[in-house]
C-alpha cells in the first residue's frame, strides 16, 4: 500500500504544473502579454513533445526499467515548473514547456508500469484509474488554495512552492519507493517489433478513441477556467471553486471507473456510457448561464471525463498481452496527446477568430460521437480476442504476469 501511495503522490505533482498554468492563465497572459493564441501554443508545444516521446518512453521503460525514467521525469518536470516562474519572455516560456513535455513523457508510461506491477492482473483497470486519480487530487488542492494565495504572493511564488514540494516528494520516492518490475533481456518488445504491433486493428481503434478522450480532457482542463471567466462572467475565485469541485469528483471517478470495469469485465460498456454523458454535458454547457446550472453540468462532466481512462488503456493489453504493455501504453498516449494538442491550440485560435469558444465546444461533441463508434469497434475486437481460435499471433495472454 505504501508503494502504491508513493507512486500516486509522485504522479500527482505534475498536476500542479499543468493545473497551475490553466488556473492562472488569465494572470499569466496579462503579466507576460500573451494573446489567446499564444497561450494555446504554450499548451500545444508541451503536448507535442509529450506525444512524440510516448512510444520511445514506453520502450525505454520496458528496456531499462520504469523507476529510473520515472525519477528522471519527475525531477525534470518540477525543475521546469520552478523555472517557469522566473520567465518573462514568451519564447523562453515556449522552450520551458517543450522541456516540460519531455519530462512528463518520462513520468507517464513508466508510472503506468510501476503501478500495475503492484496489482494483480485482474485488477489492472483499477490500477490504471488510480494512477491518474492523483493528478486530479492535486488539482483540488491547487484550485482551493491557489485563488486564496495568489492575491498575497502572486502566481510565480505559487509555482516555486509547488515545484519545491514536488522535488521533495521525488526524493522520498527515490529513497523508499519499490523498484518496480524487472525484465529479462528477452521479455520486452523491441522497436523492431513495433510495425507488427501497429498492424493489429486494436492499436488504431483504441488510438482513435484515445484521441477523442484527451481532446475533451485537455480542451476542457486547459481552457475551462478562461471559459468560465471570459464567457460566463465568473470571477477567478468562483472559477477556482468550480474547478476544485470538479477535480474533487474526477479524482475518485478515475479509480471507480477502473474498478467497475474490472468487476463487470465490460470495459467497452464503461467507455460507451462515459462518452454518451460527455456528449450531453458539453451540449448543455454552451448555453448555460446561471451559476447553479453551470456547476451541475461541470460536475457531471467531471465524473465521466476520465471515468474510462483505465478501461481504455487496458483493452490493447488484454488483446495483445502484458509483454506489450510499455509500447501499447505509449502508443495509446501518443494518439491521446495528438488530440489534446489539437484542442489546446485549436480552442485558443477559435476564440481569437470568432470571439467565442462555442464552435470548439461543438467540435468536441462531434468527436464524442465518433468515439462511440470506435467503442463499438473495440467491443468487437475484445470478443474476437476472447475466442482462442482467433487470438492474434502477438498476444501472450492477458493473464501473463511480470
mmCIF file of C-alpha atoms in Angstrom:
data_model
loop_
_atom_site.group_PDB
_atom_site.id
_atom_site.type_symbol
_atom_site.label_atom_id
_atom_site.label_comp_id
_atom_site.label_asym_id
_atom_site.label_seq_id
_atom_site.Cartn_x
_atom_site.Cartn_y
_atom_site.Cartn_z
ATOM 1 C CA UNK A 1 0.000 0.000 0.000
ATOM 2 C CA UNK A 2 2.876 2.379 0.835
ATOM 3 C CA UNK A 3 4.452 1.732 -2.576
ATOM 4 C CA UNK A 4 1.162 2.446 -4.352
ATOM 5 C CA UNK A 5 0.606 5.660 -2.374
ATOM 6 C CA UNK A 6 4.087 6.943 -3.219
ATOM 7 C CA UNK A 7 3.612 6.330 -6.951
ATOM 8 C CA UNK A 8 0.256 8.129 -6.954
ATOM 9 C CA UNK A 9 1.567 11.087 -4.927
ATOM 10 C CA UNK A 10 4.619 11.442 -7.178
ATOM 11 C CA UNK A 11 2.451 11.360 -10.291
ATOM 12 C CA UNK A 12 0.176 13.975 -8.762
ATOM 13 C CA UNK A 13 2.956 16.574 -8.672
ATOM 14 C CA UNK A 14 2.637 17.103 -12.420
ATOM 15 C CA UNK A 15 -0.932 18.240 -11.786
ATOM 16 C CA UNK A 16 0.424 21.327 -10.015
ATOM 17 C CA UNK A 17 2.274 22.443 -13.141
ATOM 18 C CA UNK A 18 -0.482 21.703 -15.648
ATOM 19 C CA UNK A 19 -3.299 22.844 -13.381
ATOM 20 C CA UNK A 20 -1.421 25.961 -12.341
ATOM 21 C CA UNK A 21 -0.969 27.167 -15.903
ATOM 22 C CA UNK A 22 -4.653 26.573 -16.655
ATOM 23 C CA UNK A 23 -5.931 28.175 -13.427
ATOM 24 C CA UNK A 24 -3.691 31.255 -13.572
ATOM 25 C CA UNK A 25 -3.726 31.628 -17.351
ATOM 26 C CA UNK A 26 -5.624 34.957 -17.261
ATOM 27 C CA UNK A 27 -2.960 36.349 -14.881
ATOM 28 C CA UNK A 28 -0.084 34.826 -16.860
ATOM 29 C CA UNK A 29 -1.482 36.318 -20.084
ATOM 30 C CA UNK A 30 -1.661 39.792 -18.538
ATOM 31 C CA UNK A 31 1.742 39.523 -16.863
ATOM 32 C CA UNK A 32 3.674 38.264 -19.892
ATOM 33 C CA UNK A 33 1.450 39.892 -22.551
ATOM 34 C CA UNK A 34 0.134 36.791 -24.346
ATOM 35 C CA UNK A 35 -2.722 36.547 -26.824
ATOM 36 C CA UNK A 36 -5.219 33.691 -26.569
ATOM 37 C CA UNK A 37 -3.440 32.050 -29.496
ATOM 38 C CA UNK A 38 -0.021 32.312 -27.818
ATOM 39 C CA UNK A 39 -1.449 30.901 -24.599
ATOM 40 C CA UNK A 40 -2.851 27.960 -26.550
ATOM 41 C CA UNK A 41 0.551 27.478 -28.190
ATOM 42 C CA UNK A 42 2.136 27.010 -24.744
ATOM 43 C CA UNK A 43 -0.184 24.100 -24.075
ATOM 44 C CA UNK A 44 0.261 22.751 -27.584
ATOM 45 C CA UNK A 45 4.079 22.669 -27.580
ATOM 46 C CA UNK A 46 4.174 20.790 -24.291
ATOM 47 C CA UNK A 47 1.746 18.212 -25.626
ATOM 48 C CA UNK A 48 3.561 17.990 -28.962
ATOM 49 C CA UNK A 49 6.811 16.923 -27.305
ATOM 50 C CA UNK A 50 4.960 14.773 -24.758
ATOM 51 C CA UNK A 51 3.106 12.967 -27.533
ATOM 52 C CA UNK A 52 6.184 12.475 -29.705
ATOM 53 C CA UNK A 53 8.047 10.835 -26.827
ATOM 54 C CA UNK A 54 5.348 8.366 -25.771
ATOM 55 C CA UNK A 55 6.478 5.333 -27.764
ATOM 56 C CA UNK A 56 10.210 5.928 -27.020
ATOM 57 C CA UNK A 57 9.402 6.385 -23.317
ATOM 58 C CA UNK A 58 7.386 3.153 -23.272
ATOM 59 C CA UNK A 59 10.218 1.289 -24.976
ATOM 60 C CA UNK A 60 12.871 2.732 -22.635
ATOM 61 C CA UNK A 61 10.754 1.837 -19.598
ATOM 62 C CA UNK A 62 10.464 -1.758 -20.851
ATOM 63 C CA UNK A 63 14.163 -1.888 -21.722
ATOM 64 C CA UNK A 64 15.839 -0.232 -18.718
ATOM 65 C CA UNK A 65 13.191 -0.405 -16.015
ATOM 66 C CA UNK A 66 10.482 2.168 -15.289
ATOM 67 C CA UNK A 67 11.711 3.528 -11.955
ATOM 68 C CA UNK A 68 14.803 5.225 -13.432
ATOM 69 C CA UNK A 69 12.771 7.020 -16.093
ATOM 70 C CA UNK A 70 10.039 7.890 -13.598
ATOM 71 C CA UNK A 71 12.517 9.611 -11.278
ATOM 72 C CA UNK A 72 14.259 11.408 -14.150
ATOM 73 C CA UNK A 73 10.936 12.700 -15.438
ATOM 74 C CA UNK A 74 9.788 13.909 -12.018
ATOM 75 C CA UNK A 75 12.988 15.869 -11.429
ATOM 76 C CA UNK A 76 12.841 17.462 -14.877
ATOM 77 C CA UNK A 77 9.153 18.310 -14.578
ATOM 78 C CA UNK A 78 9.491 20.064 -11.239
ATOM 79 C CA UNK A 79 12.572 21.970 -12.383
ATOM 80 C CA UNK A 80 10.576 23.198 -15.387
ATOM 81 C CA UNK A 81 7.802 24.379 -13.055
ATOM 82 C CA UNK A 82 10.377 26.232 -10.959
ATOM 83 C CA UNK A 83 11.953 27.994 -13.946
ATOM 84 C CA UNK A 84 8.521 28.784 -15.454
ATOM 85 C CA UNK A 85 8.003 31.136 -12.526
ATOM 86 C CA UNK A 86 11.220 33.020 -13.345
ATOM 87 C CA UNK A 87 10.455 33.664 -17.019
ATOM 88 C CA UNK A 88 9.177 36.879 -18.630
ATOM 89 C CA UNK A 89 9.530 36.032 -22.339
ATOM 90 C CA UNK A 90 7.046 34.095 -24.486
ATOM 91 C CA UNK A 91 9.876 32.407 -26.415
ATOM 92 C CA UNK A 92 11.538 31.195 -23.214
ATOM 93 C CA UNK A 93 8.179 30.002 -21.879
ATOM 94 C CA UNK A 94 7.758 28.053 -25.116
ATOM 95 C CA UNK A 95 11.126 26.322 -24.610
ATOM 96 C CA UNK A 96 10.285 25.680 -20.974
ATOM 97 C CA UNK A 97 7.025 23.962 -21.887
ATOM 98 C CA UNK A 98 8.728 21.870 -24.579
ATOM 99 C CA UNK A 99 11.170 20.551 -21.956
ATOM 100 C CA UNK A 100 8.264 20.051 -19.566
ATOM 101 C CA UNK A 101 6.544 17.859 -22.158
ATOM 102 C CA UNK A 102 9.714 15.756 -22.470
ATOM 103 C CA UNK A 103 9.891 15.282 -18.705
ATOM 104 C CA UNK A 104 6.205 14.379 -18.449
ATOM 105 C CA UNK A 105 6.690 11.649 -21.065
ATOM 106 C CA UNK A 106 9.223 10.003 -18.746
ATOM 107 C CA UNK A 107 6.660 10.097 -15.932
ATOM 108 C CA UNK A 108 3.557 8.754 -17.688
ATOM 109 C CA UNK A 109 4.273 5.355 -19.301
ATOM 110 C CA UNK A 110 6.872 4.282 -16.690
ATOM 111 C CA UNK A 111 4.391 5.217 -13.951
ATOM 112 C CA UNK A 112 1.717 3.020 -15.526
ATOM 113 C CA UNK A 113 4.106 0.071 -15.465
ATOM 114 C CA UNK A 114 5.077 0.781 -11.859
ATOM 115 C CA UNK A 115 1.536 0.896 -10.515
ATOM 116 C CA UNK A 116 0.172 -2.087 -12.481
ATOM 117 C CA UNK A 117 3.061 -4.109 -11.050
ATOM 118 C CA UNK A 118 1.575 -3.523 -7.582
ATOM 119 C CA UNK A 119 -1.833 -5.024 -8.524
ATOM 120 C CA UNK A 120 -2.939 -8.497 -9.670
ATOM 121 C CA UNK A 121 -3.687 -8.884 -13.387
ATOM 122 C CA UNK A 122 -7.464 -8.987 -12.877
ATOM 123 C CA UNK A 123 -7.366 -5.521 -11.292
ATOM 124 C CA UNK A 124 -5.326 -3.812 -13.986
ATOM 125 C CA UNK A 125 -8.010 -1.246 -14.939
ATOM 126 C CA UNK A 126 -8.372 -0.321 -11.258
ATOM 127 C CA UNK A 127 -4.617 0.301 -11.043
ATOM 128 C CA UNK A 128 -4.607 2.428 -14.188
ATOM 129 C CA UNK A 129 -7.539 4.506 -12.963
ATOM 130 C CA UNK A 130 -5.957 5.017 -9.552
ATOM 131 C CA UNK A 131 -2.757 6.248 -11.194
ATOM 132 C CA UNK A 132 -4.351 9.317 -12.760
ATOM 133 C CA UNK A 133 -6.586 9.967 -9.744
ATOM 134 C CA UNK A 134 -3.597 11.513 -8.003
ATOM 135 C CA UNK A 135 -3.248 14.233 -10.604
ATOM 136 C CA UNK A 136 -6.812 15.351 -10.093
ATOM 137 C CA UNK A 137 -6.390 15.201 -6.305
ATOM 138 C CA UNK A 138 -3.552 17.718 -6.541
ATOM 139 C CA UNK A 139 -5.798 19.922 -8.678
ATOM 140 C CA UNK A 140 -8.295 20.045 -5.807
ATOM 141 C CA UNK A 141 -5.625 21.469 -3.517
ATOM 142 C CA UNK A 142 -4.395 23.871 -6.186
ATOM 143 C CA UNK A 143 -7.872 25.118 -7.117
ATOM 144 C CA UNK A 144 -8.777 25.730 -3.467
ATOM 145 C CA UNK A 145 -5.505 27.232 -2.279
ATOM 146 C CA UNK A 146 -4.382 28.967 -5.482
ATOM 147 C CA UNK A 147 -7.022 31.729 -5.700
ATOM 148 C CA UNK A 148 -6.556 32.461 -1.982
ATOM 149 C CA UNK A 149 -2.760 32.602 -2.124
ATOM 150 C CA UNK A 150 -2.365 34.389 -5.447
ATOM 151 C CA UNK A 151 -3.526 37.718 -4.055
ATOM 152 C CA UNK A 152 -0.861 37.577 -1.356
ATOM 153 C CA UNK A 153 2.184 36.040 -3.065
ATOM 154 C CA UNK A 154 1.418 36.088 -6.813
ATOM 155 C CA UNK A 155 1.257 33.170 -9.230
ATOM 156 C CA UNK A 156 5.042 32.943 -9.617
ATOM 157 C CA UNK A 157 5.700 32.127 -5.953
ATOM 158 C CA UNK A 158 2.932 29.533 -6.044
ATOM 159 C CA UNK A 159 4.780 27.777 -8.883
ATOM 160 C CA UNK A 160 8.029 27.934 -6.910
ATOM 161 C CA UNK A 161 6.395 26.470 -3.797
ATOM 162 C CA UNK A 162 4.725 23.573 -5.567
ATOM 163 C CA UNK A 163 7.841 22.706 -7.571
ATOM 164 C CA UNK A 164 9.972 22.530 -4.400
ATOM 165 C CA UNK A 165 7.309 20.332 -2.802
ATOM 166 C CA UNK A 166 7.396 18.078 -5.871
ATOM 167 C CA UNK A 167 11.184 17.719 -5.683
ATOM 168 C CA UNK A 168 10.902 16.746 -2.020
ATOM 169 C CA UNK A 169 8.327 14.053 -2.800
ATOM 170 C CA UNK A 170 10.529 12.762 -5.631
ATOM 171 C CA UNK A 171 13.459 12.408 -3.238
ATOM 172 C CA UNK A 172 11.238 10.411 -0.879
ATOM 173 C CA UNK A 173 10.251 8.006 -3.659
ATOM 174 C CA UNK A 174 13.899 7.621 -4.714
ATOM 175 C CA UNK A 175 14.775 6.525 -1.189
ATOM 176 C CA UNK A 176 11.688 4.488 -0.220
ATOM 177 C CA UNK A 177 9.797 3.535 -3.419
ATOM 178 C CA UNK A 178 9.585 -0.034 -4.695
ATOM 179 C CA UNK A 179 11.947 -0.996 -7.553
ATOM 180 C CA UNK A 180 9.051 -1.965 -9.826
ATOM 181 C CA UNK A 181 9.014 -4.746 -12.424
ATOM 182 C CA UNK A 182 12.251 -6.329 -13.582
ATOM 183 C CA UNK A 183 12.661 -7.697 -17.098
ATOM 184 C CA UNK A 184 14.916 -10.291 -18.613
ATOM 185 C CA UNK A 185 16.624 -9.495 -21.882
ATOM 186 C CA UNK A 186 14.058 -11.382 -23.974
ATOM 187 C CA UNK A 187 10.972 -10.327 -22.011
ATOM 188 C CA UNK A 188 10.424 -6.878 -23.555
ATOM 189 C CA UNK A 189 9.354 -5.925 -27.048
ATOM 190 C CA UNK A 190 11.950 -4.229 -29.225
ATOM 191 C CA UNK A 191 11.256 -1.300 -31.513
ATOM 192 C CA UNK A 192 11.753 -3.681 -34.472
ATOM 193 C CA UNK A 193 8.536 -5.388 -33.395
ATOM 194 C CA UNK A 194 6.576 -2.118 -33.382
ATOM 195 C CA UNK A 195 5.496 -2.307 -37.076
ATOM 196 C CA UNK A 196 3.969 -5.740 -36.445
ATOM 197 C CA UNK A 197 2.285 -4.457 -33.316
ATOM 198 C CA UNK A 198 0.834 -1.484 -35.188
ATOM 199 C CA UNK A 199 -0.636 -3.818 -37.800
ATOM 200 C CA UNK A 200 -3.174 -5.003 -35.249
ATOM 201 C CA UNK A 201 -6.545 -3.191 -35.543
ATOM 202 C CA UNK A 202 -6.916 -2.727 -31.778
ATOM 203 C CA UNK A 203 -3.980 -0.314 -31.773
ATOM 204 C CA UNK A 204 -5.664 2.014 -34.255
ATOM 205 C CA UNK A 205 -9.206 1.767 -32.932
ATOM 206 C CA UNK A 206 -8.076 2.277 -29.330
ATOM 207 C CA UNK A 207 -5.782 5.068 -30.544
ATOM 208 C CA UNK A 208 -8.732 6.793 -32.205
ATOM 209 C CA UNK A 209 -10.809 6.674 -29.022
ATOM 210 C CA UNK A 210 -7.763 7.902 -27.090
ATOM 211 C CA UNK A 211 -7.592 10.869 -29.493
ATOM 212 C CA UNK A 212 -11.185 11.679 -28.563
ATOM 213 C CA UNK A 213 -10.619 11.146 -24.829
ATOM 214 C CA UNK A 214 -7.754 13.559 -24.412
ATOM 215 C CA UNK A 215 -9.099 16.104 -26.880
ATOM 216 C CA UNK A 216 -12.012 16.519 -24.481
ATOM 217 C CA UNK A 217 -9.933 16.234 -21.298
ATOM 218 C CA UNK A 218 -7.281 18.739 -22.337
ATOM 219 C CA UNK A 219 -9.642 21.073 -24.167
ATOM 220 C CA UNK A 220 -11.749 21.391 -21.022
ATOM 221 C CA UNK A 221 -8.976 21.350 -18.399
ATOM 222 C CA UNK A 222 -6.758 23.894 -20.188
ATOM 223 C CA UNK A 223 -9.459 26.343 -21.234
ATOM 224 C CA UNK A 224 -12.294 25.855 -18.712
ATOM 225 C CA UNK A 225 -11.013 28.472 -16.208
ATOM 226 C CA UNK A 226 -10.662 31.042 -19.007
ATOM 227 C CA UNK A 227 -14.014 29.958 -20.467
ATOM 228 C CA UNK A 228 -15.807 30.469 -17.151
ATOM 229 C CA UNK A 229 -14.215 33.895 -16.663
ATOM 230 C CA UNK A 230 -14.373 35.229 -20.246
ATOM 231 C CA UNK A 231 -17.731 33.826 -21.393
ATOM 232 C CA UNK A 232 -19.697 33.099 -18.215
ATOM 233 C CA UNK A 233 -18.545 36.200 -16.320
ATOM 234 C CA UNK A 234 -17.233 34.353 -13.240
ATOM 235 C CA UNK A 235 -14.508 35.759 -11.008
ATOM 236 C CA UNK A 236 -11.185 33.928 -10.654
ATOM 237 C CA UNK A 237 -12.180 32.904 -7.125
ATOM 238 C CA UNK A 238 -15.522 31.451 -8.292
ATOM 239 C CA UNK A 239 -13.888 29.696 -11.233
ATOM 240 C CA UNK A 240 -11.316 28.216 -8.842
ATOM 241 C CA UNK A 241 -14.045 26.849 -6.570
ATOM 242 C CA UNK A 242 -15.869 25.298 -9.529
ATOM 243 C CA UNK A 243 -12.645 23.692 -10.731
ATOM 244 C CA UNK A 244 -11.856 22.420 -7.222
ATOM 245 C CA UNK A 245 -15.265 20.763 -7.007
ATOM 246 C CA UNK A 246 -14.796 19.276 -10.477
ATOM 247 C CA UNK A 247 -11.352 17.918 -9.609
ATOM 248 C CA UNK A 248 -12.735 16.513 -6.343
ATOM 249 C CA UNK A 249 -15.263 14.339 -8.197
ATOM 250 C CA UNK A 250 -12.886 13.480 -11.059
ATOM 251 C CA UNK A 251 -10.201 12.056 -8.758
ATOM 252 C CA UNK A 252 -12.279 9.170 -7.328
ATOM 253 C CA UNK A 253 -14.076 8.601 -10.638
ATOM 254 C CA UNK A 254 -10.767 7.502 -12.220
ATOM 255 C CA UNK A 255 -10.496 4.733 -9.651
ATOM 256 C CA UNK A 256 -14.205 3.877 -9.673
ATOM 257 C CA UNK A 257 -14.320 3.585 -13.456
ATOM 258 C CA UNK A 258 -11.441 1.111 -13.449
ATOM 259 C CA UNK A 259 -12.932 -0.807 -10.524
ATOM 260 C CA UNK A 260 -16.329 -1.049 -12.241
ATOM 261 C CA UNK A 261 -14.700 -2.264 -15.447
ATOM 262 C CA UNK A 262 -12.795 -4.960 -13.533
ATOM 263 C CA UNK A 263 -15.930 -6.087 -11.706
ATOM 264 C CA UNK A 264 -18.120 -6.225 -14.809
ATOM 265 C CA UNK A 265 -15.366 -7.297 -17.215
ATOM 266 C CA UNK A 266 -17.058 -4.945 -19.685
ATOM 267 C CA UNK A 267 -14.545 -2.161 -20.427
ATOM 268 C CA UNK A 268 -16.246 -1.144 -23.685
ATOM 269 C CA UNK A 269 -19.533 -0.574 -21.832
ATOM 270 C CA UNK A 270 -17.838 1.768 -19.334
ATOM 271 C CA UNK A 271 -16.241 3.700 -22.219
ATOM 272 C CA UNK A 272 -19.518 3.974 -24.151
ATOM 273 C CA UNK A 273 -21.549 5.266 -21.193
ATOM 274 C CA UNK A 274 -18.861 7.831 -20.378
ATOM 275 C CA UNK A 275 -18.753 9.211 -23.917
ATOM 276 C CA UNK A 276 -22.548 9.429 -24.052
ATOM 277 C CA UNK A 277 -22.680 11.515 -20.864
ATOM 278 C CA UNK A 278 -19.848 13.754 -22.071
ATOM 279 C CA UNK A 279 -21.718 14.429 -25.318
ATOM 280 C CA UNK A 280 -24.783 15.568 -23.386
ATOM 281 C CA UNK A 281 -22.909 17.732 -20.873
ATOM 282 C CA UNK A 282 -20.829 19.606 -23.465
ATOM 283 C CA UNK A 283 -24.004 20.407 -25.395
ATOM 284 C CA UNK A 284 -25.620 21.649 -22.171
ATOM 285 C CA UNK A 285 -22.626 23.757 -21.094
ATOM 286 C CA UNK A 286 -22.590 26.124 -24.082
ATOM 287 C CA UNK A 287 -25.975 27.823 -23.471
ATOM 288 C CA UNK A 288 -25.806 27.572 -19.644
ATOM 289 C CA UNK A 289 -25.628 30.956 -17.926
ATOM 290 C CA UNK A 290 -26.683 30.660 -14.258
ATOM 291 C CA UNK A 291 -24.059 29.590 -11.744
ATOM 292 C CA UNK A 292 -26.047 26.607 -10.340
ATOM 293 C CA UNK A 293 -26.655 25.174 -13.827
ATOM 294 C CA UNK A 294 -23.010 25.582 -14.831
ATOM 295 C CA UNK A 295 -21.859 23.908 -11.611
ATOM 296 C CA UNK A 296 -24.170 20.911 -12.097
ATOM 297 C CA UNK A 297 -23.126 20.455 -15.728
ATOM 298 C CA UNK A 298 -19.406 20.795 -14.942
ATOM 299 C CA UNK A 299 -19.631 18.337 -12.030
ATOM 300 C CA UNK A 300 -21.461 15.670 -14.035
ATOM 301 C CA UNK A 301 -18.961 16.198 -16.829
ATOM 302 C CA UNK A 302 -16.081 15.875 -14.361
ATOM 303 C CA UNK A 303 -17.320 12.490 -13.165
ATOM 304 C CA UNK A 304 -17.118 10.959 -16.624
ATOM 305 C CA UNK A 305 -14.290 12.887 -18.302
ATOM 306 C CA UNK A 306 -11.706 10.346 -17.048
ATOM 307 C CA UNK A 307 -14.053 7.598 -15.820
ATOM 308 C CA UNK A 308 -12.984 5.386 -18.713
ATOM 309 C CA UNK A 309 -9.216 6.029 -18.541
ATOM 310 C CA UNK A 310 -8.335 2.628 -17.052
ATOM 311 C CA UNK A 311 -10.613 0.503 -19.282
ATOM 312 C CA UNK A 312 -9.406 2.252 -22.434
ATOM 313 C CA UNK A 313 -5.717 1.745 -21.656
ATOM 314 C CA UNK A 314 -6.387 -1.836 -20.614
ATOM 315 C CA UNK A 315 -8.071 -3.032 -23.803
ATOM 316 C CA UNK A 316 -4.929 -3.225 -26.015
ATOM 317 C CA UNK A 317 -3.116 -5.044 -23.185
ATOM 318 C CA UNK A 318 -5.994 -7.514 -22.831
ATOM 319 C CA UNK A 319 -5.930 -8.218 -26.565
ATOM 320 C CA UNK A 320 -2.154 -8.246 -27.156
ATOM 321 C CA UNK A 321 -0.759 -9.355 -23.795
ATOM 322 C CA UNK A 322 1.207 -7.816 -20.923
ATOM 323 C CA UNK A 323 4.521 -8.143 -22.766
ATOM 324 C CA UNK A 324 3.361 -5.259 -24.976
ATOM 325 C CA UNK A 325 2.307 -3.009 -22.071
ATOM 326 C CA UNK A 326 5.020 -0.360 -22.389
ATOM 327 C CA UNK A 327 4.721 0.099 -26.143
ATOM 328 C CA UNK A 328 0.920 -0.166 -26.290
ATOM 329 C CA UNK A 329 0.529 2.346 -23.456
ATOM 330 C CA UNK A 330 2.987 4.674 -25.160
ATOM 331 C CA UNK A 331 1.161 4.390 -28.483
ATOM 332 C CA UNK A 332 -2.218 4.964 -26.821
ATOM 333 C CA UNK A 333 -0.977 8.071 -25.081
ATOM 334 C CA UNK A 334 0.675 9.323 -28.275
ATOM 335 C CA UNK A 335 -2.714 9.228 -30.007
ATOM 336 C CA UNK A 336 -4.374 10.806 -26.977
ATOM 337 C CA UNK A 337 -1.969 13.707 -26.857
ATOM 338 C CA UNK A 338 -2.206 14.438 -30.564
ATOM 339 C CA UNK A 339 -5.869 15.076 -29.797
ATOM 340 C CA UNK A 340 -5.063 17.070 -26.667
ATOM 341 C CA UNK A 341 -2.559 19.157 -28.591
ATOM 342 C CA UNK A 342 -5.084 19.895 -31.323
ATOM 343 C CA UNK A 343 -7.680 21.220 -28.909
ATOM 344 C CA UNK A 344 -5.325 23.088 -26.576
ATOM 345 C CA UNK A 345 -4.148 25.006 -29.633
ATOM 346 C CA UNK A 346 -7.385 25.000 -31.636
ATOM 347 C CA UNK A 347 -9.721 26.364 -28.974
ATOM 348 C CA UNK A 348 -7.466 29.387 -28.478
ATOM 349 C CA UNK A 349 -7.393 30.053 -32.208
ATOM 350 C CA UNK A 350 -11.192 29.702 -32.444
ATOM 351 C CA UNK A 351 -11.614 32.192 -29.597
ATOM 352 C CA UNK A 352 -9.285 34.699 -31.283
ATOM 353 C CA UNK A 353 -11.043 34.409 -34.669
ATOM 354 C CA UNK A 354 -14.710 34.148 -33.637
ATOM 355 C CA UNK A 355 -14.684 35.738 -30.189
ATOM 356 C CA UNK A 356 -16.345 32.623 -28.745
ATOM 357 C CA UNK A 357 -15.478 29.095 -27.643
ATOM 358 C CA UNK A 358 -18.807 27.705 -28.918
ATOM 359 C CA UNK A 359 -17.538 26.260 -32.217
ATOM 360 C CA UNK A 360 -14.727 24.451 -30.406
ATOM 361 C CA UNK A 361 -17.182 23.038 -27.870
ATOM 362 C CA UNK A 362 -19.434 21.646 -30.586
ATOM 363 C CA UNK A 363 -16.379 20.162 -32.311
ATOM 364 C CA UNK A 364 -15.768 18.167 -29.122
ATOM 365 C CA UNK A 365 -19.356 16.927 -29.299
ATOM 366 C CA UNK A 366 -18.685 15.582 -32.779
ATOM 367 C CA UNK A 367 -15.552 13.844 -31.539
ATOM 368 C CA UNK A 368 -17.505 12.123 -28.754
ATOM 369 C CA UNK A 369 -19.942 10.710 -31.306
ATOM 370 C CA UNK A 370 -17.010 9.347 -33.333
ATOM 371 C CA UNK A 371 -15.604 7.910 -30.110
ATOM 372 C CA UNK A 372 -18.825 5.967 -29.575
ATOM 373 C CA UNK A 373 -18.391 4.356 -32.990
ATOM 374 C CA UNK A 374 -14.818 3.431 -32.065
ATOM 375 C CA UNK A 375 -16.026 1.951 -28.781
ATOM 376 C CA UNK A 376 -18.277 -0.451 -30.660
ATOM 377 C CA UNK A 377 -15.238 -1.492 -32.699
ATOM 378 C CA UNK A 378 -13.292 -2.170 -29.503
ATOM 379 C CA UNK A 379 -16.074 -4.374 -28.166
ATOM 380 C CA UNK A 380 -15.927 -6.452 -31.360
ATOM 381 C CA UNK A 381 -12.137 -6.812 -31.125
ATOM 382 C CA UNK A 382 -12.358 -7.837 -27.474
ATOM 383 C CA UNK A 383 -14.939 -10.506 -28.316
ATOM 384 C CA UNK A 384 -12.671 -11.884 -31.048
ATOM 385 C CA UNK A 385 -9.655 -11.957 -28.723
ATOM 386 C CA UNK A 386 -11.677 -13.908 -26.166
ATOM 387 C CA UNK A 387 -12.095 -16.773 -28.656
ATOM 388 C CA UNK A 388 -8.893 -18.871 -28.543
ATOM 389 C CA UNK A 389 -9.025 -19.686 -32.250
ATOM 390 C CA UNK A 390 -8.956 -16.019 -33.150
ATOM 391 C CA UNK A 391 -6.178 -14.834 -30.813
ATOM 392 C CA UNK A 392 -3.558 -12.714 -32.638
ATOM 393 C CA UNK A 393 -0.061 -14.068 -33.039
ATOM 394 C CA UNK A 394 1.404 -11.231 -30.966
ATOM 395 C CA UNK A 395 -0.721 -11.970 -27.921
ATOM 396 C CA UNK A 396 0.980 -13.615 -24.983
ATOM 397 C CA UNK A 397 -2.206 -13.940 -22.961
ATOM 398 C CA UNK A 398 -3.910 -11.331 -20.831
ATOM 399 C CA UNK A 399 -3.074 -13.163 -17.634
ATOM 400 C CA UNK A 400 0.707 -13.102 -18.173
ATOM 401 C CA UNK A 401 2.398 -11.513 -15.181
ATOM 402 C CA UNK A 402 5.576 -9.563 -14.734
#
